[in-house]
Amino acid sequence: MLAFIFFFTILFIFALANVYIYKRLITRISFFKYLHNFFKYFFILLYISQAFFFLLRKEDFLTDKVYEILALSFAPSYCFFFITLFLDFIKFICIFSGKNYSIPYRFLRIIFEIFILVLGGFLTYISINNALKIPNVKKEQIYIDNLKQDLKIAMLTDIHLGKNLHKDFLEKLIIKTNALNPDLIVIVGDLVDTNVEHLKDYIGILNEFKSKFGTFYVLGNHEYYHNVNEVLQLLNENTNMHILLNKNIDLGVINIAGIGDLMGLRQGVYGPDLDKVQKDLSKNKPSILLSHQPKTVLLYNVNDFDLILSGHTHAGQIFPFGVIVKLNQGFLHGLYHLNEKTKLYVSSGAGFWGPSLRVFAPSEIVLLELKGKR
């Protein structure tokens, strides 16, 4: 029911946005005077594409290429909406202050209109590219009590392998991560976002991740949407990752632990069990906890851990949705100090969910440089 309300709200917002762009921008561009009907049908088709994406995106009869095209349809509406809104705001300020906002010469007006269209196209390209590109590396130095040697952790979250991001994306992500020469690699949930049948041909390339201690993985909420048991079977049979499902591993220099996602509480399977993790946790060395949703730290006592690594938020992914994410999760992106000992890092993620769109929320591969306190 909540998902239905969410999707209906998004589609209603985009319907209004498309009408607003057409009425307040397109019909006022002078050299579009005889093209109004064309653009009317264009925006109707654009909205149909957006509606089809949300209504049919989970259906297998959508090929990867069709899915990718439909996912692109949101970017022009989003970017041109904010351009139109900004222009209307400027007009309002001019009217309110008693100034003339119209451009006096037709030539200058045409130049300005072309600039607006080019700017909208450029912002559309940038917002799409921000979602689809291989993430940049973000380095973060973190000081940990009682850490006997420096460690480099490559952190990946929210890769969302599926109909939009698949083998080619994963291969390039692995190459870029391996180039960091990390001591260990962590994948903090939402690795899988499709039926496992679509991943069998290439999921084994996860074994190409290279690090001293190996690759460690925890479930995210999206794995539960695609039959979590089948996801775990796929990963167990085809990869050598350490799956931390309410367990911890002593690596000598540190403990690394992971818990099931909060979605497991709703579905009644593989929910978080922190007591089980802490039962045999070695307390004489630093401990790291992998937990997909950052709000887990607000629901459970995590004081035994020095560092919690989370994702899920995508840093909002699309402005201004970060406000809603922050209200829901309590955290958005970056490093948080929960107390004198325990820190939380929330990654914006390497991939994306839904529309091919990232705005003011760049994706990232995080290189955590852990150092002992001096």
CSV table of C-alpha atoms in Angstrom, one decimal:
chain,number,residue,atom,x,y,z
A,1,MET,CA,0.0,0.0,0.0
A,2,LEU,CA,2.8,2.4,0.9
A,3,ALA,CA,4.6,1.5,-2.3
A,4,PHE,CA,1.4,2.3,-4.3
A,5,ILE,CA,1.0,5.7,-2.6
A,6,PHE,CA,4.7,6.5,-3.2
A,7,PHE,CA,4.5,5.6,-7.0
A,8,PHE,CA,1.2,7.4,-7.4
A,9,THR,CA,2.6,10.5,-5.8
A,10,ILE,CA,5.7,10.5,-8.0
A,11,LEU,CA,3.7,10.1,-11.1
A,12,PHE,CA,1.3,12.8,-10.1
A,13,ILE,CA,4.3,15.2,-9.4
A,14,PHE,CA,5.7,14.4,-12.9
A,15,ALA,CA,2.3,14.9,-14.5
A,16,LEU,CA,2.2,18.4,-13.0
A,17,ALA,CA,5.8,19.1,-13.9
A,18,ASN,CA,5.3,18.2,-17.6
A,19,VAL,CA,2.2,20.4,-17.8
A,20,TYR,CA,4.0,23.2,-16.1
A,21,ILE,CA,7.0,23.0,-18.5
A,22,TYR,CA,4.7,23.0,-21.5
A,23,LYS,CA,2.5,25.9,-20.3
A,24,ARG,CA,5.1,28.1,-18.7
A,25,LEU,CA,8.2,27.5,-20.9
A,26,ILE,CA,7.5,25.8,-24.3
A,27,THR,CA,4.5,27.9,-25.3
A,28,ARG,CA,6.5,31.1,-24.5
A,29,ILE,CA,9.5,30.3,-26.7
A,30,SER,CA,9.1,32.4,-29.8
A,31,PHE,CA,10.4,30.1,-32.4
A,32,PHE,CA,8.2,27.2,-31.1
A,33,LYS,CA,5.1,29.2,-32.1
A,34,TYR,CA,4.0,26.6,-34.8
A,35,LEU,CA,5.2,23.6,-32.9
A,36,HIS,CA,2.9,23.7,-29.9
A,37,ASN,CA,1.0,20.6,-30.9
A,38,PHE,CA,4.2,18.7,-31.5
A,39,PHE,CA,5.5,19.5,-28.0
A,40,LYS,CA,2.1,18.7,-26.5
A,41,TYR,CA,2.2,15.2,-27.8
A,42,PHE,CA,5.9,15.0,-26.9
A,43,PHE,CA,5.2,15.7,-23.2
A,44,ILE,CA,2.2,13.2,-23.3
A,45,LEU,CA,4.6,10.5,-24.7
A,46,LEU,CA,7.2,11.5,-22.1
A,47,TYR,CA,4.7,11.1,-19.3
A,48,ILE,CA,3.5,7.7,-20.7
A,49,SER,CA,7.1,6.5,-20.7
A,50,GLN,CA,7.4,7.6,-17.1
A,51,ALA,CA,4.2,5.9,-16.1
A,52,PHE,CA,5.2,2.7,-17.9
A,53,PHE,CA,8.5,2.7,-16.1
A,54,PHE,CA,6.9,2.6,-12.6
A,55,LEU,CA,4.0,0.3,-13.6
A,56,LEU,CA,6.0,-2.2,-15.5
A,57,ARG,CA,9.6,-2.0,-14.3
A,58,LYS,CA,9.4,-5.2,-12.3
A,59,GLU,CA,8.0,-7.2,-15.2
A,60,ASP,CA,10.4,-9.5,-17.1
A,61,PHE,CA,8.9,-8.7,-20.5
A,62,LEU,CA,10.7,-5.3,-20.4
A,63,THR,CA,14.0,-5.9,-22.1
A,64,ASP,CA,17.1,-4.2,-20.7
A,65,LYS,CA,17.2,-1.7,-23.5
A,66,VAL,CA,13.5,-0.7,-23.2
A,67,TYR,CA,14.0,-0.5,-19.4
A,68,GLU,CA,17.0,1.8,-19.9
A,69,ILE,CA,15.2,4.1,-22.3
A,70,LEU,CA,12.2,4.4,-19.9
A,71,ALA,CA,14.5,5.1,-17.0
A,72,LEU,CA,16.0,8.0,-18.9
A,73,SER,CA,12.6,9.7,-19.5
A,74,PHE,CA,12.5,11.4,-16.1
A,75,ALA,CA,15.7,13.5,-16.5
A,76,PRO,CA,14.3,16.1,-19.0
A,77,SER,CA,11.2,16.7,-17.0
A,78,TYR,CA,13.2,17.1,-13.8
A,79,CYS,CA,15.8,19.5,-15.2
A,80,PHE,CA,13.4,21.7,-17.3
A,81,PHE,CA,11.0,21.9,-14.4
A,82,PHE,CA,13.6,23.6,-12.2
A,83,ILE,CA,14.7,25.9,-15.0
A,84,THR,CA,11.1,26.9,-15.6
A,85,LEU,CA,10.5,27.4,-11.9
A,86,PHE,CA,13.7,29.6,-11.7
A,87,LEU,CA,12.6,31.8,-14.7
A,88,ASP,CA,9.1,32.2,-13.1
A,89,PHE,CA,10.8,33.2,-9.8
A,90,ILE,CA,12.8,35.9,-11.6
A,91,LYS,CA,9.7,37.2,-13.3
A,92,PHE,CA,7.9,37.3,-10.0
A,93,ILE,CA,10.7,39.3,-8.5
A,94,CYS,CA,10.7,41.7,-11.4
A,95,ILE,CA,7.0,42.2,-11.2
A,96,PHE,CA,7.1,42.6,-7.4
A,97,SER,CA,9.8,45.3,-7.7
A,98,GLY,CA,8.1,47.1,-10.6
A,99,LYS,CA,10.7,46.3,-13.2
A,100,ASN,CA,10.2,45.1,-16.8
A,101,TYR,CA,11.3,41.5,-17.2
A,102,SER,CA,10.8,41.2,-21.0
A,103,ILE,CA,13.7,41.2,-23.4
A,104,PRO,CA,13.3,44.3,-25.7
A,105,TYR,CA,15.0,43.0,-28.9
A,106,ARG,CA,13.8,39.9,-30.7
A,107,PHE,CA,17.3,38.8,-31.6
A,108,LEU,CA,18.4,38.9,-27.9
A,109,ARG,CA,15.3,37.1,-26.9
A,110,ILE,CA,16.0,34.3,-29.4
A,111,ILE,CA,19.6,34.0,-28.1
A,112,PHE,CA,18.3,33.8,-24.5
A,113,GLU,CA,15.7,31.2,-25.4
A,114,ILE,CA,18.4,29.1,-27.2
A,115,PHE,CA,20.6,29.4,-24.1
A,116,ILE,CA,17.8,28.1,-21.9
A,117,LEU,CA,17.2,25.1,-24.1
A,118,VAL,CA,20.9,24.3,-24.3
A,119,LEU,CA,21.3,24.7,-20.5
A,120,GLY,CA,18.3,22.3,-20.0
A,121,GLY,CA,19.8,19.8,-22.4
A,122,PHE,CA,23.2,20.1,-20.7
A,123,LEU,CA,21.7,19.6,-17.2
A,124,THR,CA,19.7,16.6,-18.4
A,125,TYR,CA,22.9,15.0,-19.7
A,126,ILE,CA,24.8,15.7,-16.5
A,127,SER,CA,22.1,14.3,-14.3
A,128,ILE,CA,21.9,11.1,-16.3
A,129,ASN,CA,25.7,10.8,-16.5
A,130,ASN,CA,26.0,11.2,-12.8
A,131,ALA,CA,23.9,8.1,-12.3
A,132,LEU,CA,25.3,5.9,-15.0
A,133,LYS,CA,29.1,6.7,-14.7
A,134,ILE,CA,31.6,4.7,-12.8
A,135,PRO,CA,31.8,6.5,-9.4
A,136,ASN,CA,34.7,8.7,-8.3
A,137,VAL,CA,36.8,7.6,-5.3
A,138,LYS,CA,36.2,9.4,-2.1
A,139,LYS,CA,38.8,9.1,0.6
A,140,GLU,CA,38.0,9.4,4.3
A,141,GLN,CA,40.5,9.1,7.1
A,142,ILE,CA,39.1,7.7,10.4
A,143,TYR,CA,41.0,7.3,13.6
A,144,ILE,CA,40.1,4.2,15.7
A,145,ASP,CA,41.0,3.4,19.3
A,146,ASN,CA,43.4,0.4,19.8
A,147,LEU,CA,44.0,-0.2,16.1
A,148,LYS,CA,47.4,-1.7,15.9
A,149,GLN,CA,48.0,-1.1,12.2
A,150,ASP,CA,46.6,1.1,9.5
A,151,LEU,CA,44.0,-0.4,7.2
A,152,LYS,CA,42.5,0.5,3.9
A,153,ILE,CA,38.9,-0.5,3.4
A,154,ALA,CA,37.2,-0.1,0.0
A,155,MET,CA,33.5,0.4,0.7
A,156,LEU,CA,30.8,-0.2,-1.9
A,157,THR,CA,27.0,0.1,-1.4
A,158,ASP,CA,23.9,0.1,-3.4
A,159,ILE,CA,25.3,-1.2,-6.7
A,160,HIS,CA,21.8,-2.3,-7.7
A,161,LEU,CA,22.8,-4.9,-10.4
A,162,GLY,CA,19.7,-5.3,-12.6
A,163,LYS,CA,18.2,-4.1,-15.8
A,164,ASN,CA,20.1,-0.8,-15.9
A,165,LEU,CA,23.5,-1.6,-14.3
A,166,HIS,CA,24.9,-5.0,-15.2
A,167,LYS,CA,28.1,-6.8,-16.2
A,168,ASP,CA,29.9,-3.9,-17.9
A,169,PHE,CA,29.3,-1.6,-15.0
A,170,LEU,CA,30.4,-4.2,-12.4
A,171,GLU,CA,33.6,-5.0,-14.4
A,172,LYS,CA,34.6,-1.4,-14.4
A,173,LEU,CA,33.7,-1.0,-10.8
A,174,ILE,CA,35.9,-4.0,-9.9
A,175,ILE,CA,38.9,-2.6,-11.9
A,176,LYS,CA,38.6,0.8,-10.2
A,177,THR,CA,38.3,-0.7,-6.7
A,178,ASN,CA,41.2,-3.1,-7.1
A,179,ALA,CA,43.4,-0.1,-8.2
A,180,LEU,CA,43.1,1.2,-4.7
A,181,ASN,CA,44.9,-1.8,-3.4
A,182,PRO,CA,42.6,-2.2,-0.3
A,183,ASP,CA,43.2,-4.5,2.6
A,184,LEU,CA,39.6,-5.5,2.5
A,185,ILE,CA,36.5,-4.8,0.5
A,186,VAL,CA,33.0,-4.4,1.9
A,187,ILE,CA,29.7,-4.5,0.0
A,188,VAL,CA,27.1,-3.1,2.3
A,189,GLY,CA,23.8,-4.2,0.8
A,190,ASP,CA,21.6,-3.7,-2.3
A,191,LEU,CA,24.0,-5.5,-4.6
A,192,VAL,CA,21.2,-7.4,-6.3
A,193,ASP,CA,18.1,-5.7,-7.6
A,194,THR,CA,16.6,-8.2,-10.1
A,195,ASN,CA,15.6,-11.8,-10.5
A,196,VAL,CA,18.7,-13.9,-9.9
A,197,GLU,CA,18.2,-15.6,-13.2
A,198,HIS,CA,19.4,-12.4,-14.9
A,199,LEU,CA,22.7,-12.5,-12.9
A,200,LYS,CA,23.8,-16.1,-13.2
A,201,ASP,CA,25.9,-15.5,-16.3
A,202,TYR,CA,28.2,-12.9,-14.8
A,203,ILE,CA,27.8,-12.7,-11.0
A,204,GLY,CA,31.0,-14.8,-10.6
A,205,ILE,CA,33.1,-11.9,-11.6
A,206,LEU,CA,32.7,-10.6,-8.1
A,207,ASN,CA,35.6,-13.0,-7.4
A,208,GLU,CA,37.8,-10.7,-9.3
A,209,PHE,CA,37.8,-8.3,-6.4
A,210,LYS,CA,41.3,-8.4,-4.9
A,211,SER,CA,42.3,-7.5,-1.3
A,212,LYS,CA,44.4,-8.9,1.5
A,213,PHE,CA,41.5,-10.1,3.7
A,214,GLY,CA,38.8,-10.7,1.1
A,215,THR,CA,35.4,-9.3,0.3
A,216,PHE,CA,32.6,-9.0,2.9
A,217,TYR,CA,29.0,-8.6,2.1
A,218,VAL,CA,25.7,-8.0,3.9
A,219,LEU,CA,22.1,-8.0,2.7
A,220,GLY,CA,20.2,-4.8,1.8
A,221,ASN,CA,16.5,-4.3,1.6
A,222,HIS,CA,16.4,-4.9,-2.2
A,223,GLU,CA,17.7,-8.4,-1.9
A,224,TYR,CA,14.6,-9.3,0.1
A,225,TYR,CA,12.4,-8.0,-2.8
A,226,HIS,CA,13.9,-10.6,-5.1
A,227,ASN,CA,13.6,-13.7,-2.9
A,228,VAL,CA,16.4,-13.4,-0.4
A,229,ASN,CA,16.9,-17.1,-0.2
A,230,GLU,CA,17.6,-17.3,-3.9
A,231,VAL,CA,19.9,-14.4,-3.7
A,232,LEU,CA,22.0,-16.0,-0.9
A,233,GLN,CA,22.1,-19.3,-2.8
A,234,LEU,CA,23.3,-17.5,-5.9
A,235,LEU,CA,26.1,-15.7,-4.0
A,236,ASN,CA,27.1,-18.8,-2.0
A,237,GLU,CA,27.4,-20.9,-5.1
A,238,ASN,CA,29.1,-18.5,-7.4
A,239,THR,CA,31.3,-16.2,-5.3
A,240,ASN,CA,33.9,-16.4,-2.6
A,241,MET,CA,32.6,-13.4,-0.7
A,242,HIS,CA,32.2,-13.7,3.1
A,243,ILE,CA,28.4,-13.3,3.7
A,244,LEU,CA,28.0,-11.7,7.1
A,245,LEU,CA,24.5,-12.7,8.1
A,246,ASN,CA,24.3,-11.9,11.8
A,247,LYS,CA,27.8,-13.1,12.3
A,248,ASN,CA,31.3,-11.7,12.9
A,249,ILE,CA,34.8,-12.7,11.8
A,250,ASP,CA,38.0,-12.1,13.7
A,251,LEU,CA,40.6,-10.9,11.2
A,252,GLY,CA,43.3,-10.6,13.8
A,253,VAL,CA,43.8,-6.9,13.6
A,254,ILE,CA,40.0,-6.2,13.7
A,255,ASN,CA,36.6,-7.9,14.0
A,256,ILE,CA,34.3,-7.4,11.1
A,257,ALA,CA,30.6,-8.2,11.6
A,258,GLY,CA,27.3,-7.8,9.7
A,259,ILE,CA,23.6,-8.1,10.3
A,260,GLY,CA,20.5,-8.8,8.3
A,261,ASP,CA,18.6,-5.8,7.0
A,262,LEU,CA,15.6,-4.2,8.8
A,263,MET,CA,13.4,-5.4,5.8
A,264,GLY,CA,13.9,-8.9,7.3
A,265,LEU,CA,11.8,-7.9,10.3
A,266,ARG,CA,8.9,-7.2,7.9
A,267,GLN,CA,9.3,-10.3,5.9
A,268,GLY,CA,10.0,-12.5,8.9
A,269,VAL,CA,13.3,-13.9,7.6
A,270,TYR,CA,16.9,-12.9,8.2
A,271,GLY,CA,16.2,-9.9,10.3
A,272,PRO,CA,19.0,-8.2,12.3
A,273,ASP,CA,20.2,-10.1,15.3
A,274,LEU,CA,22.8,-8.0,17.0
A,275,ASP,CA,22.8,-10.1,20.2
A,276,LYS,CA,24.0,-13.1,18.1
A,277,VAL,CA,26.7,-11.0,16.6
A,278,GLN,CA,28.0,-9.6,19.9
A,279,LYS,CA,27.8,-12.9,21.7
A,280,ASP,CA,31.3,-14.1,20.7
A,281,LEU,CA,32.7,-10.7,19.7
A,282,SER,CA,36.4,-10.2,20.7
A,283,LYS,CA,36.3,-7.1,22.8
A,284,ASN,CA,40.1,-6.6,23.0
A,285,LYS,CA,40.3,-5.3,19.4
A,286,PRO,CA,38.4,-2.8,17.2
A,287,SER,CA,35.2,-3.9,15.6
A,288,ILE,CA,33.4,-2.9,12.4
A,289,LEU,CA,29.7,-3.5,11.8
A,290,LEU,CA,28.2,-3.6,8.3
A,291,SER,CA,24.5,-2.6,8.4
A,292,HIS,CA,22.7,-1.5,5.2
A,293,GLN,CA,20.3,1.0,6.7
A,294,PRO,CA,21.9,3.6,8.9
A,295,LYS,CA,18.9,4.0,11.2
A,296,THR,CA,19.8,0.6,12.6
A,297,VAL,CA,22.1,2.5,15.0
A,298,LEU,CA,19.1,4.3,16.4
A,299,LEU,CA,17.2,1.1,17.0
A,300,TYR,CA,20.0,-1.0,18.5
A,301,ASN,CA,22.8,-0.6,21.0
A,302,VAL,CA,26.0,-0.4,18.8
A,303,ASN,CA,28.4,0.8,21.5
A,304,ASP,CA,30.5,-2.3,21.2
A,305,PHE,CA,31.5,-1.2,17.7
A,306,ASP,CA,34.1,1.4,16.7
A,307,LEU,CA,32.8,1.9,13.2
A,308,ILE,CA,29.4,1.2,11.5
A,309,LEU,CA,29.3,1.2,7.7
A,310,SER,CA,25.9,1.8,6.0
A,311,GLY,CA,24.4,2.8,2.7
A,312,HIS,CA,20.7,2.8,1.6
A,313,THR,CA,20.2,6.6,1.5
A,314,HIS,CA,21.9,7.3,-1.9
A,315,ALA,CA,22.5,10.7,-0.3
A,316,GLY,CA,19.0,11.5,-1.4
A,317,GLN,CA,19.9,10.6,-5.1
A,318,ILE,CA,17.6,13.4,-6.4
A,319,PHE,CA,17.3,16.9,-4.9
A,320,PRO,CA,15.3,17.6,-2.8
A,321,PHE,CA,14.4,14.0,-1.7
A,322,GLY,CA,17.4,14.0,0.7
A,323,VAL,CA,15.1,15.8,3.2
A,324,ILE,CA,12.7,12.9,3.2
A,325,VAL,CA,15.5,10.4,3.4
A,326,LYS,CA,17.1,12.2,6.4
A,327,LEU,CA,13.7,12.3,8.2
A,328,ASN,CA,13.3,8.5,7.6
A,329,GLN,CA,16.8,7.3,8.3
A,330,GLY,CA,18.2,10.0,10.7
A,331,PHE,CA,21.3,10.2,8.5
A,332,LEU,CA,22.0,11.1,4.9
A,333,HIS,CA,25.7,10.9,3.9
A,334,GLY,CA,29.2,11.1,5.3
A,335,LEU,CA,30.9,10.5,8.6
A,336,TYR,CA,28.9,10.8,11.9
A,337,HIS,CA,30.2,10.6,15.5
A,338,LEU,CA,27.7,8.7,17.5
A,339,ASN,CA,29.7,8.9,20.7
A,340,GLU,CA,33.3,9.2,21.8
A,341,LYS,CA,34.1,5.7,20.5
A,342,THR,CA,31.6,4.8,17.8
A,343,LYS,CA,31.5,6.4,14.4
A,344,LEU,CA,29.1,5.9,11.4
A,345,TYR,CA,29.9,6.3,7.8
A,346,VAL,CA,26.9,6.5,5.4
A,347,SER,CA,27.9,6.0,1.7
A,348,SER,CA,25.9,7.6,-1.2
A,349,GLY,CA,26.3,4.3,-3.1
A,350,ALA,CA,28.0,3.2,-6.3
A,351,GLY,CA,24.8,2.7,-8.4
A,352,PHE,CA,21.3,4.1,-8.2
A,353,TRP,CA,17.7,3.0,-8.0
A,354,GLY,CA,14.8,3.8,-10.3
A,355,PRO,CA,15.1,6.7,-12.8
A,356,SER,CA,18.6,7.2,-14.3
A,357,LEU,CA,19.1,10.4,-12.4
A,358,ARG,CA,21.4,11.7,-9.7
A,359,VAL,CA,21.3,15.4,-8.7
A,360,PHE,CA,23.5,16.9,-5.9
A,361,ALA,CA,24.1,13.4,-4.7
A,362,PRO,CA,27.1,11.9,-6.6
A,363,SER,CA,27.8,8.2,-6.4
A,364,GLU,CA,31.1,7.0,-4.8
A,365,ILE,CA,33.6,4.3,-4.1
A,366,VAL,CA,34.8,5.0,-0.6
A,367,LEU,CA,38.3,4.4,0.5
A,368,LEU,CA,38.3,4.4,4.3
A,369,GLU,CA,41.8,4.9,5.6
A,370,LEU,CA,41.7,3.6,9.2
A,371,LYS,CA,44.4,4.8,11.6
A,372,GLY,CA,45.1,4.1,15.2
A,373,LYS,CA,44.7,7.0,17.6
A,374,ARG,CA,48.0,8.5,18.6
